[in-house]
C-alpha cells in the first residue's frame, strides 16, 4: 500500500497550505532532518533538480496552465539554469497521463545524422575511441528537445510555447545566480569538457580561465537570442532557420556530421508507453528507444515471484534477489534492445509474466549466479552521468514525467557557433563496437549499432504508476545505466515496502547491470548486509550515489513530493 505521510505531516501540510509555495521551500531537502518528510501540496506540484525551474513550473500551474504547459516551461528553464543536462541541444522523453486516463509518450531522442556509419567511433586499429563518441563534433546526434516540446504543446498543452519560454529567455538574458550544484559541476566537468571549445569557454569560463562560482551571475546572451527566435518562429527557427545554420556551420567546420537536411528531417514521435502490472498496480513507462520501461517491468515481473516484503527493504535477501533479477534484464538489454524503427524489439516476450517466471525459477535464494552463466534469454517468438528528470501533477489530474539529457555533464562540451546551445554527446549511447562498454559500462551489439537516422538506445525511464486507473506515482531519474534500477527501487520502496515518498527517495540504492559482475551499493547498506551478500557469492562495491529522483505521490488528500537529497538545490514544491 502507498503511504501518504504521518499525522505530523498533515499538520505540516496545513502550515504549507496556509503559507503557500514559499513555505514549501522551507521543507526542501537542503535541511538534513527533512529528508524523510515529503512536501505536501493540495492542487499542483513540481519536483525538479533546480529550485528556479521548480518555481517556474509551479507559477505556470498557478496561472491555470496544465502539467504539459508546466513541463515545457520547466524544460526550457533548465536549459538555462541547469546547463549540465537541461538542454535544447539534446533530447529525451516525456510520459503524459491525461486527466481522462490516456497515457502517451513523446520520444524526442536524438537521431544519428544521415552520414553516420557503423564504425565511425573506431580508430585505425579498430578499437573504440571514446573521445570521438564523447567530446568530438561526431559525438552529437540531431537534437530533439525543441521538436519534442512543440509536439507535446501542440497535442496536450493549453498555453502558447512563446509564453512558456518567457521565464527562460529572461533568465538567459538577465542572468541567474550560479548555485552550488552548477558551481561544483563547472569546477569538475567544466574544466574537462568546456575549456577546449572557444564558444563554450566564452560562456562558462571567466576570462581569467576559472569557471563561474557560486553566487556569480551567469548571463547567456546568445542562448537568450536562440530562445527568442524559437518563441517567435517556433521549431522552424531551430530546425530550418538561423539556429540550424549555426549548428550545420559548426559541424561543417569541425568535422561533424549534422547537416541542415538532418535538422530539417528531425521528427519527434508519439509512441505507446510500455505497460505492465505489479501486485495490483499498473506501471507505465518509456518504450524503446529507451530500454528503461521494458526492463523495469521485466524486473518487477521477476520480483513478483518472491516475497520481498517478508525479506525486508534493503535486507541481504531482498538485495540478492533484486540483483539477480537485474542481471537477467541487463543481459537481455545487451542483445535485444535498440531503436524500434530499425530493429524488432521483442517487447511482449521480454515483459511477459511467463518469461519472468522462467527467469525467477533460475534464481537461487542462497547463491549468486555468476554473470558468465547468464546469457540473453531465448525468447519465444514475438509480435511484430548527467541527465535530469522532473515530475509535474496539475490540479485537473494530468501528470507528466520528463527525463531529458545531453548525455554526460554538459554533453560534448561544444557550443554551436553563436547559438549559445550546448550540444549533446548521445552518440556514445550507441554500441561503438560489439562487447565494448560505453561510458556507463553498458555493452550492446547489432540491435544498437550506429546507423544513419537511428536513435541510440537509452535507459531513461519516466514512469507513471496507477491503481484502478488513477495516478498514484510519477517518477524518474538520471543516472545512465543506473536509471532503470533507481526508478525500480522508487516503485518498490513505495508500493512494496510502504515507505513515504521521501523515505523511498532517501533509502540507499543498489544496482547490478550483469556486467561488470558486481552489486554497486550506496553508503548506508550495512556491513553485515554486505557480508551476507558476499557469502552468497556476490562482489559488492560501495560507490558514489546513484540517480536523482524527482517524484510525486498522488492521493485523494493531496500531493506528496520528494526531490532527491543526493542533488543540491533541487526542490519539490506546489500550491
Ligand atoms: O539515455 C541514456 O540512457 C543516457 N544518455 C542517460 C545519461 C545519464 O543519465 C547521465 N546522468 N547521470
Coordinates of C-alpha atoms and ligand atoms in Angstrom, one line a residue:
X1 CA 0.0 0.0 0.0
X2 CA 1.1 3.5 -0.7
X3 CA 1.7 5.6 2.3
X4 CA 0.9 9.3 2.2
X5 CA 2.6 10.6 5.3
X6 CA 2.2 10.9 9.0
X7 CA -0.2 12.9 11.2
X8 CA 2.7 15.2 11.9
X9 CA 2.9 15.6 8.3
X10 CA -0.7 16.6 7.9
X11 CA -0.1 19.4 10.4
X12 CA 2.9 20.4 8.3
X13 CA 0.6 20.2 5.2
X14 CA -1.8 22.6 6.8
X15 CA 1.0 25.0 7.5
X16 CA 2.2 24.8 3.9
X17 CA -1.3 25.3 2.6
X18 CA -1.6 28.3 4.8
X19 CA 1.7 29.8 3.8
X20 CA 1.7 28.9 0.1
X21 CA 4.6 27.9 -2.1
X22 CA 7.3 29.8 -0.3
X23 CA 6.7 27.8 2.8
X24 CA 7.1 24.6 0.8
X25 CA 10.7 25.7 0.2
X26 CA 11.3 25.5 3.9
X27 CA 10.8 21.8 3.7
X28 CA 13.2 21.3 0.8
X29 CA 16.0 18.8 1.1
X30 CA 18.9 21.1 2.0
X31 CA 17.8 20.6 5.6
X32 CA 19.1 17.3 6.8
X33 CA 16.2 16.4 9.2
X34 CA 13.7 17.0 6.4
X35 CA 14.8 14.3 4.1
X36 CA 12.4 11.7 5.4
X37 CA 9.3 14.1 5.0
X38 CA 7.6 14.7 1.8
X39 CA 6.5 18.1 0.6
X40 CA 2.7 18.5 0.6
X41 CA 0.5 20.4 -1.8
X42 CA -3.2 20.4 -2.4
X43 CA -3.5 21.5 -6.0
X44 CA -0.4 21.0 -8.2
X45 CA 3.2 20.1 -7.7
X46 CA 6.5 20.1 -9.4
X47 CA 9.7 18.3 -8.4
X48 CA 12.9 19.1 -10.3
X49 CA 16.6 19.2 -9.8
X50 CA 16.7 23.1 -9.8
X51 CA 14.7 25.3 -7.5
X52 CA 14.3 28.1 -10.1
X53 CA 12.9 25.6 -12.6
X54 CA 10.5 24.2 -10.0
X55 CA 9.2 27.7 -9.2
X56 CA 8.7 28.5 -12.8
X57 CA 6.6 25.3 -13.2
X58 CA 4.6 26.0 -10.1
X59 CA 3.9 29.5 -11.4
X60 CA 2.6 28.1 -14.7
X61 CA 0.3 25.7 -12.8
X62 CA -1.0 28.5 -10.6
X63 CA -1.8 30.6 -13.6
X64 CA -4.0 27.8 -14.9
X65 CA -1.6 26.1 -17.2
X66 CA -1.8 22.3 -17.3
X67 CA 1.0 19.8 -16.4
X68 CA 2.3 19.7 -20.0
X69 CA 2.5 23.5 -20.1
X70 CA 4.5 23.5 -16.9
X71 CA 6.7 20.7 -18.2
X72 CA 7.6 22.7 -21.3
X73 CA 8.3 25.9 -19.3
X74 CA 10.5 23.8 -16.8
X75 CA 12.3 22.1 -19.7
X76 CA 13.3 25.5 -21.3
X77 CA 14.2 27.0 -17.9
X78 CA 16.5 24.0 -17.1
X79 CA 18.2 24.6 -20.4
X80 CA 19.3 27.9 -18.9
X81 CA 19.8 27.3 -15.2
X82 CA 20.9 23.7 -15.3
X83 CA 23.1 23.5 -18.4
X84 CA 24.7 20.3 -17.2
X85 CA 21.7 18.4 -18.5
X86 CA 18.8 20.8 -19.2
X87 CA 19.0 21.5 -22.9
X88 CA 17.8 22.4 -26.3
X89 CA 20.8 20.7 -27.9
X90 CA 19.9 17.3 -26.6
X91 CA 16.9 15.1 -26.3
X92 CA 14.7 12.9 -24.1
X93 CA 11.4 11.5 -23.3
X94 CA 8.1 12.8 -21.9
X95 CA 5.5 10.5 -20.4
X96 CA 2.0 12.0 -20.2
X97 CA -1.1 10.8 -18.4
X98 CA -4.1 12.9 -19.2
X99 CA -6.9 13.6 -16.8
X100 CA -9.2 11.3 -18.8
X101 CA -6.9 8.3 -18.4
X102 CA -4.9 8.3 -21.6
X103 CA -1.2 7.5 -21.3
X104 CA 1.2 8.5 -24.0
X105 CA 4.9 9.0 -24.6
X106 CA 6.7 11.7 -26.6
X107 CA 10.0 10.5 -28.0
X108 CA 12.4 13.4 -28.7
X109 CA 15.6 11.3 -28.5
X110 CA 18.4 12.5 -30.8
X111 CA 18.9 10.8 -34.2
X112 CA 22.2 9.7 -35.8
X113 CA 23.0 12.1 -38.7
X114 CA 22.5 10.7 -42.2
X115 CA 26.2 10.4 -42.7
X116 CA 26.7 8.3 -39.6
X117 CA 28.3 4.9 -40.1
X118 CA 28.6 1.8 -38.1
X119 CA 32.3 2.0 -37.4
X120 CA 32.6 5.8 -37.1
X121 CA 33.9 5.6 -33.5
X122 CA 36.7 3.1 -34.2
X123 CA 40.3 4.1 -34.5
X124 CA 42.7 2.9 -37.3
X125 CA 43.3 -0.3 -35.2
X126 CA 39.6 -1.0 -35.0
X127 CA 39.4 -0.1 -31.3
X128 CA 36.5 2.0 -30.0
X129 CA 37.7 5.6 -29.4
X130 CA 35.6 7.1 -26.6
X131 CA 37.0 10.6 -27.3
X132 CA 35.3 10.6 -30.6
X133 CA 31.9 9.5 -29.2
X134 CA 32.0 11.8 -26.2
X135 CA 33.9 15.0 -26.8
X136 CA 34.3 15.5 -30.6
X137 CA 31.9 17.0 -33.1
X138 CA 31.0 13.4 -34.1
X139 CA 29.5 12.9 -30.6
X140 CA 26.3 14.7 -31.3
X141 CA 23.0 13.3 -32.6
X142 CA 20.5 15.6 -34.2
X143 CA 18.8 17.3 -31.2
X144 CA 15.2 16.6 -30.4
X145 CA 14.1 18.7 -27.4
X146 CA 12.6 21.7 -29.3
X147 CA 10.6 19.4 -31.6
X148 CA 9.5 17.3 -28.6
X149 CA 8.3 20.2 -26.6
X150 CA 6.5 21.6 -29.7
X151 CA 4.7 18.3 -30.3
X152 CA 3.7 17.9 -26.6
X153 CA 2.4 21.5 -26.6
X154 CA 0.5 21.2 -29.8
X155 CA -1.3 18.0 -28.7
X156 CA -1.6 18.3 -25.0
X157 CA -0.8 21.9 -24.0
X158 CA -3.0 24.9 -23.4
X159 CA -0.6 27.9 -23.4
X160 CA 1.5 29.0 -26.5
X161 CA 5.1 28.0 -26.3
X162 CA 6.2 31.6 -26.8
X163 CA 4.5 32.4 -23.4
X164 CA 6.1 29.4 -21.7
X165 CA 9.5 30.5 -23.0
X166 CA 9.4 33.9 -21.3
X167 CA 11.0 32.9 -17.9
X168 CA 13.8 31.0 -19.7
X169 CA 14.5 34.0 -22.0
X170 CA 14.6 36.4 -19.1
X171 CA 16.9 34.1 -17.1
X172 CA 19.3 33.7 -20.0
X173 CA 19.2 37.4 -20.9
X174 CA 19.5 39.0 -17.4
X175 CA 21.4 36.1 -15.9
X176 CA 20.8 34.0 -12.9
X177 CA 22.8 33.3 -9.7
X178 CA 25.0 30.3 -10.0
X179 CA 24.1 27.7 -7.4
X180 CA 26.2 25.2 -5.5
X181 CA 25.4 22.3 -7.9
X182 CA 26.4 24.3 -11.1
X183 CA 29.5 25.7 -9.4
X184 CA 30.6 22.2 -8.4
X185 CA 29.9 20.7 -11.8
X186 CA 31.7 23.6 -13.6
X187 CA 34.7 23.2 -11.4
X188 CA 35.0 19.5 -12.2
X189 CA 33.4 18.7 -15.6
X190 CA 33.5 22.2 -16.9
X191 CA 37.3 22.2 -16.8
X192 CA 37.4 18.8 -18.6
X193 CA 34.9 19.4 -21.4
X194 CA 34.2 23.1 -21.8
X195 CA 37.7 24.5 -22.0
X196 CA 38.6 23.1 -25.4
X197 CA 35.8 24.7 -27.3
X198 CA 36.1 28.5 -27.7
X199 CA 32.4 29.1 -27.9
X200 CA 31.7 27.1 -24.6
X201 CA 34.7 28.6 -22.9
X202 CA 33.4 32.1 -23.6
X203 CA 30.1 31.3 -21.9
X204 CA 31.0 29.0 -19.0
X205 CA 34.6 30.1 -18.1
X206 CA 35.6 33.5 -17.0
X207 CA 38.2 35.5 -19.0
X208 CA 40.8 34.6 -16.3
X209 CA 40.3 30.9 -17.1
X210 CA 38.4 30.0 -13.9
X211 CA 34.8 28.7 -14.0
X212 CA 31.9 30.7 -12.7
X213 CA 31.5 30.2 -9.0
X214 CA 28.5 30.0 -6.6
X215 CA 27.0 33.5 -6.3
X216 CA 28.2 34.8 -9.6
X217 CA 25.6 35.9 -12.1
X218 CA 25.8 33.9 -15.4
X219 CA 24.4 35.7 -18.4
X220 CA 23.8 33.7 -21.7
X221 CA 23.0 36.3 -24.3
X222 CA 23.4 34.0 -27.3
X223 CA 21.1 31.4 -25.8
X224 CA 18.6 34.1 -24.9
X225 CA 18.7 35.1 -28.6
X226 CA 18.2 31.5 -29.8
X227 CA 15.3 31.0 -27.3
X228 CA 13.7 34.3 -28.5
X229 CA 13.9 33.0 -32.1
X230 CA 12.1 29.8 -31.1
X231 CA 9.5 31.9 -29.3
X232 CA 9.0 34.0 -32.5
X233 CA 9.2 31.3 -35.2
X234 CA 8.5 28.0 -33.4
X235 CA 10.6 24.9 -34.0
X236 CA 11.3 26.1 -37.6
X237 CA 13.9 28.5 -36.1
X238 CA 15.8 25.6 -34.7
X239 CA 15.4 23.0 -37.5
X240 CA 15.4 25.3 -40.5
X241 CA 16.3 28.8 -39.6
X242 CA 19.3 30.7 -38.1
X243 CA 19.9 28.2 -35.4
X244 CA 20.1 25.3 -37.9
X245 CA 22.6 27.4 -39.9
X246 CA 24.8 27.8 -36.7
X247 CA 24.7 24.1 -35.9
X248 CA 25.4 23.0 -39.5
X249 CA 28.3 25.5 -39.9
X250 CA 29.8 24.4 -36.6
X251 CA 29.7 20.8 -37.8
X252 CA 31.0 21.5 -41.3
X253 CA 34.0 23.5 -40.0
X254 CA 35.0 20.9 -37.4
X255 CA 34.5 17.5 -38.9
X256 CA 31.0 16.9 -37.5
X257 CA 28.2 15.3 -39.5
X258 CA 25.0 17.1 -38.7
X259 CA 23.7 19.0 -41.8
X260 CA 20.8 21.3 -42.4
X261 CA 19.0 18.5 -44.1
X262 CA 19.4 16.3 -41.0
X263 CA 17.9 19.1 -38.8
X264 CA 15.0 19.7 -41.2
X265 CA 14.3 15.9 -41.3
X266 CA 14.1 15.5 -37.5
X267 CA 10.8 14.4 -36.1
X268 CA 9.6 13.9 -32.5
X269 CA 7.5 10.8 -32.3
X270 CA 4.5 10.0 -30.2
X271 CA 4.7 6.3 -29.0
X272 CA 2.5 4.0 -26.9
X273 CA 4.1 3.6 -23.5
X274 CA 5.2 0.2 -22.4
X275 CA 3.0 -1.1 -19.6
X276 CA 2.8 -3.9 -17.1
X277 CA 1.4 -4.7 -13.6
X278 CA 2.9 -5.3 -10.2
X279 CA 0.7 -6.6 -7.4
X280 CA -2.4 -4.7 -8.4
X281 CA -0.7 -1.6 -9.7
X282 CA -0.4 -0.6 -13.4
X283 CA 3.1 0.5 -14.4
X284 CA 3.5 2.8 -17.5
X285 CA 7.0 3.8 -18.7
X286 CA 9.1 4.7 -21.7
X287 CA 9.2 2.3 -24.6
X288 CA 12.1 1.8 -27.0
X289 CA 14.3 3.5 -28.0
X290 CA 14.5 3.5 -24.2
X291 CA 15.3 0.2 -22.6
X292 CA 14.0 1.6 -19.3
X293 CA 10.3 0.8 -19.3
X294 CA 10.8 -2.7 -20.7
X295 CA 13.4 -3.7 -18.1
X296 CA 11.6 -2.0 -15.1
X297 CA 8.6 -4.1 -16.0
X298 CA 10.7 -7.2 -16.6
X299 CA 12.4 -6.9 -13.3
X300 CA 9.1 -6.2 -11.4
X301 CA 7.6 -9.3 -13.1
X302 CA 10.5 -11.5 -11.9
X303 CA 10.3 -10.0 -8.4
X304 CA 6.6 -10.6 -8.2
X305 CA 7.6 -14.3 -7.7
X306 CA 9.3 -13.5 -4.4
X307 CA 8.0 -12.2 -1.1
X308 CA 10.2 -9.1 -0.9
X309 CA 8.2 -7.5 1.9
X310 CA 8.9 -10.5 4.2
X311 CA 12.6 -10.3 3.3
X312 CA 12.7 -6.6 4.3
X313 CA 13.7 -3.4 2.4
X314 CA 17.5 -3.4 1.7
X315 CA 17.9 -6.7 3.5
X316 CA 20.6 -9.0 2.1
X317 CA 17.9 -11.4 0.8
X318 CA 16.0 -8.7 -0.9
X319 CA 19.1 -7.1 -2.4
X320 CA 20.3 -10.6 -3.6
X321 CA 17.0 -11.4 -5.4
X322 CA 16.8 -7.9 -6.9
X323 CA 20.4 -8.1 -8.1
X324 CA 19.8 -11.5 -9.7
X325 CA 16.7 -10.2 -11.5
X326 CA 18.7 -7.1 -12.7
X327 CA 21.4 -9.3 -14.2
X328 CA 18.9 -11.2 -16.4
X329 CA 17.3 -7.9 -17.5
X330 CA 20.6 -6.2 -18.4
X331 CA 21.8 -9.4 -20.3
X332 CA 18.7 -9.2 -22.4
X333 CA 19.2 -5.4 -22.9
X334 CA 22.6 -6.0 -24.4
X335 CA 21.1 -8.3 -27.0
X336 CA 17.6 -7.3 -27.9
X337 CA 17.2 -3.5 -27.4
X338 CA 17.5 -0.8 -30.0
X339 CA 15.6 1.8 -31.9
X340 CA 12.2 0.1 -32.7
X341 CA 12.2 2.0 -36.1
X342 CA 15.2 -0.1 -37.1
X343 CA 15.2 -3.3 -35.1
X344 CA 12.3 -5.6 -33.9
X345 CA 12.3 -5.3 -30.1
X346 CA 10.6 -8.3 -28.5
X347 CA 8.6 -6.2 -26.1
X348 CA 5.8 -8.7 -25.3
X349 CA 8.2 -11.6 -24.8
X350 CA 10.5 -9.5 -22.5
X351 CA 7.7 -8.2 -20.4
X352 CA 5.6 -11.4 -20.2
X353 CA 4.8 -12.9 -16.8
X354 CA 5.6 -16.3 -18.2
X355 CA 9.2 -15.4 -19.2
X356 CA 9.7 -13.7 -15.8
X357 CA 8.6 -16.9 -14.0
X358 CA 11.1 -18.9 -16.0
X359 CA 13.9 -16.4 -15.1
X360 CA 12.7 -16.3 -11.4
X361 CA 13.0 -20.1 -11.3
X362 CA 16.7 -19.8 -12.1
X363 CA 17.4 -17.6 -9.1
X364 CA 18.7 -19.4 -6.1
X365 CA 18.0 -17.8 -2.7
X366 CA 21.3 -18.7 -1.2
X367 CA 23.7 -18.3 -4.1
X368 CA 24.5 -15.7 -6.8
X369 CA 24.5 -17.0 -10.4
X370 CA 27.9 -15.9 -11.9
X371 CA 27.3 -13.3 -14.7
X372 CA 29.3 -15.6 -17.0
X373 CA 26.5 -18.2 -16.7
X374 CA 23.8 -15.7 -17.6
X375 CA 23.2 -15.0 -21.2
X376 CA 20.5 -13.1 -23.0
X377 CA 17.4 -15.3 -22.8
X378 CA 16.0 -17.4 -25.6
X379 CA 12.7 -15.6 -26.2
X380 CA 9.5 -17.1 -27.5
X381 CA 8.5 -15.8 -30.9
X382 CA 7.2 -12.3 -30.5
X383 CA 4.8 -9.9 -32.2
X384 CA 5.8 -7.6 -34.7
X385 CA 26.2 10.8 -15.7
X386 CA 24.0 14.0 -16.2
X387 CA 20.6 13.7 -17.2
X388 CA 17.8 15.4 -15.5
X389 CA 14.3 14.3 -14.6
X390 CA 11.2 16.3 -13.4
X391 CA 7.7 15.4 -12.5
X392 CA 4.6 17.5 -12.6
X393 CA 1.0 17.0 -11.5
X394 CA -1.7 19.6 -12.0
X395 CA -5.0 20.4 -10.3
X396 CA -7.0 18.8 -13.1
X397 CA -5.4 15.4 -12.7
X398 CA -2.9 15.5 -15.6
X399 CA 0.6 14.1 -14.8
X400 CA 3.8 14.4 -16.7
X401 CA 7.2 12.8 -16.2
X402 CA 10.1 14.1 -18.3
X403 CA 13.7 12.8 -18.5
X404 CA 16.0 14.6 -20.9
X405 CA 19.7 15.0 -21.3
X406 CA 22.8 16.0 -23.1
X407 CA 24.1 12.6 -22.0
X408 CA 27.2 13.3 -19.8
X409 CA 27.6 16.6 -17.9
X410 CA 27.4 19.5 -20.4
X411 CA 27.3 16.9 -23.3
X412 CA 30.1 17.2 -25.8
X413 CA 31.1 20.5 -24.2
X414 CA 30.7 22.1 -27.6
X415 CA 28.5 25.1 -28.1
X416 CA 27.4 25.5 -31.7
X417 CA 28.7 28.8 -33.2
X418 CA 26.9 31.8 -31.8
X419 CA 23.8 29.8 -30.8
X420 CA 24.7 29.6 -27.2
X421 CA 23.5 26.0 -27.4
X422 CA 25.5 23.1 -25.8
X423 CA 25.4 20.0 -28.0
X424 CA 24.8 16.5 -26.8
X425 CA 27.1 13.5 -26.9
X426 CA 24.3 11.0 -27.2
X427 CA 26.1 9.1 -30.0
X428 CA 28.1 7.4 -27.2
X429 CA 24.8 5.5 -26.2
X430 CA 25.2 3.5 -29.4
X431 CA 27.3 0.4 -29.2
X432 CA 30.5 1.6 -30.9
X433 CA 31.7 -2.0 -31.2
X434 CA 30.0 -5.2 -30.1
X435 CA 31.0 -6.1 -26.5
X436 CA 32.9 -2.8 -25.8
X437 CA 31.3 -0.9 -22.9
X438 CA 30.1 2.7 -23.3
X439 CA 30.7 5.4 -20.7
X440 CA 28.2 3.7 -18.4
X441 CA 29.8 0.3 -18.8
X442 CA 26.9 -0.9 -20.9
X443 CA 27.6 -3.3 -23.7
X444 CA 25.5 -3.9 -26.8
X445 CA 25.5 -5.4 -30.2
X446 CA 23.8 -5.4 -33.6
X447 CA 20.5 -4.0 -32.3
X448 CA 22.2 -0.9 -31.1
X449 CA 24.9 -0.4 -33.7
X450 CA 25.4 3.1 -35.2
X451 CA 23.2 3.6 -38.3
X452 CA 22.1 6.8 -40.1
X453 CA 18.8 8.1 -38.9
X454 CA 18.7 5.7 -35.9
X455 CA 18.1 6.7 -32.3
X456 CA 20.7 5.4 -29.7
X457 CA 19.4 3.1 -27.1
X458 CA 18.5 4.9 -23.8
X459 CA 17.9 3.9 -20.2
X460 CA 15.8 7.0 -19.4
X461 CA 12.6 5.8 -17.7
X462 CA 10.0 8.5 -17.0
X463 CA 7.4 6.4 -15.2
X464 CA 3.8 6.7 -14.0
X465 CA 2.1 4.2 -11.7
X466 CA -1.7 3.9 -11.5
X467 CA -4.1 2.0 -9.3
X468 CA -7.6 1.3 -10.6
X469 CA -6.9 3.7 -13.4
X470 CA -5.9 6.6 -11.1
X471 CA -2.4 8.1 -11.0
X472 CA -0.6 7.2 -7.7
X473 CA 3.1 7.8 -8.5
X474 CA 5.0 10.0 -11.0
X475 CA 8.8 9.4 -11.0
X476 CA 12.1 9.2 -12.9
X477 CA 15.8 9.8 -12.6
X478 CA 19.1 10.5 -14.3
X479 CA 22.0 8.1 -13.8
X480 CA 22.9 6.4 -17.1
X481 CA 22.6 2.6 -16.8
X482 CA 21.5 3.1 -13.2
X483 CA 18.3 4.9 -14.1
X484 CA 16.4 1.6 -14.6
X485 CA 17.3 0.2 -11.2
X486 CA 16.9 3.6 -9.4
X487 CA 13.3 4.0 -10.8
X488 CA 12.6 0.4 -10.0
X489 CA 13.6 1.0 -6.3
X490 CA 11.3 4.0 -6.1
X491 CA 8.4 1.9 -7.3
X492 CA 9.3 -1.0 -4.9
X493 CA 10.0 1.2 -1.9
X494 CA 6.6 2.9 -2.2
X495 CA 4.3 0.1 -3.3
X496 CA 6.0 -3.0 -1.8
X497 CA 7.8 -1.6 1.2
X498 CA 5.2 1.0 2.2
X499 CA 7.6 3.9 2.6
X500 CA 6.5 7.5 2.1
X501 CA 8.0 9.1 -0.9
X502 CA 10.8 11.0 1.0
X503 CA 11.8 7.8 2.7
X504 CA 11.7 5.9 -0.6
X505 CA 13.8 8.5 -2.2
X506 CA 16.4 8.8 0.6
X507 CA 16.8 5.0 1.1
X508 CA 20.3 3.7 0.0
X509 CA 20.2 2.3 -3.6
X510 CA 21.7 -0.8 -5.1
X511 CA 22.4 -1.7 -8.7
X512 CA 23.5 -4.7 -10.8
X513 CA 23.9 -4.4 -14.6
X514 CA 25.1 -8.0 -15.3
X515 CA 28.5 -6.7 -16.5
X516 CA 30.6 -5.7 -14.6
X517 CA 29.9 -8.5 -12.2
X518 CA 29.2 -6.5 -9.0
X519 CA 26.4 -5.2 -6.9
X520 CA 27.1 -1.5 -6.7
X521 CA 25.7 0.0 -3.5
X522 CA 25.5 3.4 -2.0
X523 CA 26.8 4.2 1.5
X524 CA 24.2 3.2 4.1
X525 CA 23.8 -0.5 3.2
X526 CA 25.1 -2.1 6.4
X527 CA 28.4 -4.0 6.5
X528 CA 26.5 -7.0 7.9
X529 CA 24.3 -7.0 4.8
X530 CA 27.3 -6.7 2.6
X531 CA 29.0 -9.7 4.3
X532 CA 25.8 -11.8 3.8
X533 CA 25.7 -10.9 0.2
X534 CA 29.4 -11.8 -0.2
X535 CA 28.6 -15.1 1.4
X536 CA 26.1 -15.8 -1.3
X537 CA 28.8 -15.2 -3.9
X538 CA 28.3 -11.5 -4.8
X539 CA 31.0 -9.0 -5.2
X540 CA 29.8 -5.8 -3.6
X541 CA 31.3 -2.3 -4.2
X542 CA 30.3 0.8 -2.3
X543 CA 30.4 3.6 -4.8
X544 CA 29.1 7.2 -5.2
X545 CA 25.4 7.9 -5.1
X546 CA 23.1 6.8 -7.9
X547 CA 20.4 8.8 -9.5
X548 CA 18.5 11.9 -8.6
X549 CA 14.8 11.0 -8.4
X550 CA 12.0 13.6 -8.6
X551 CA 8.8 12.0 -7.5
X552 CA 5.2 12.9 -6.7
X553 CA 2.6 10.7 -4.9
X554 CA -1.0 11.4 -5.7
X555 CA -3.6 10.7 -3.1
X556 CA -7.2 11.7 -2.6
X557 CA -5.9 14.0 0.2
X558 CA -3.4 15.8 -2.0
X559 CA 0.1 15.5 -3.4
X560 CA 3.2 14.4 -1.7
X561 CA 6.5 15.1 -3.3
X562 CA 10.2 14.4 -2.8
X563 CA 13.2 15.9 -4.6
X564 CA 16.3 13.8 -4.1
X565 CA 18.7 14.9 -1.3
X566 CA 21.5 13.4 -3.4
X567 CA 21.3 16.6 -5.5
X568 CA 21.9 20.1 -4.3
X569 CA 19.3 22.8 -4.9
X570 CA 16.6 20.5 -6.2
X571 CA 13.1 21.3 -5.0
X572 CA 9.7 19.7 -4.7
X573 CA 7.1 22.4 -4.3
X574 CA 3.4 23.1 -5.0
X575 CA 0.5 25.2 -4.1
Ligands
LIG1 O1 19.9 7.9 -22.5 C1 20.6 7.4 -21.6 O2 20.4 6.4 -21.1 C2 21.8 8.2 -21.1 N1 22.3 9.1 -22.2 C3 21.5 8.9 -19.9 C4 22.6 9.7 -19.3 C5 22.5 10.0 -17.9 O3 21.6 9.6 -17.2 C6 23.7 10.7 -17.3 N2 23.3 11.1 -15.9 N3 23.7 10.8 -14.9

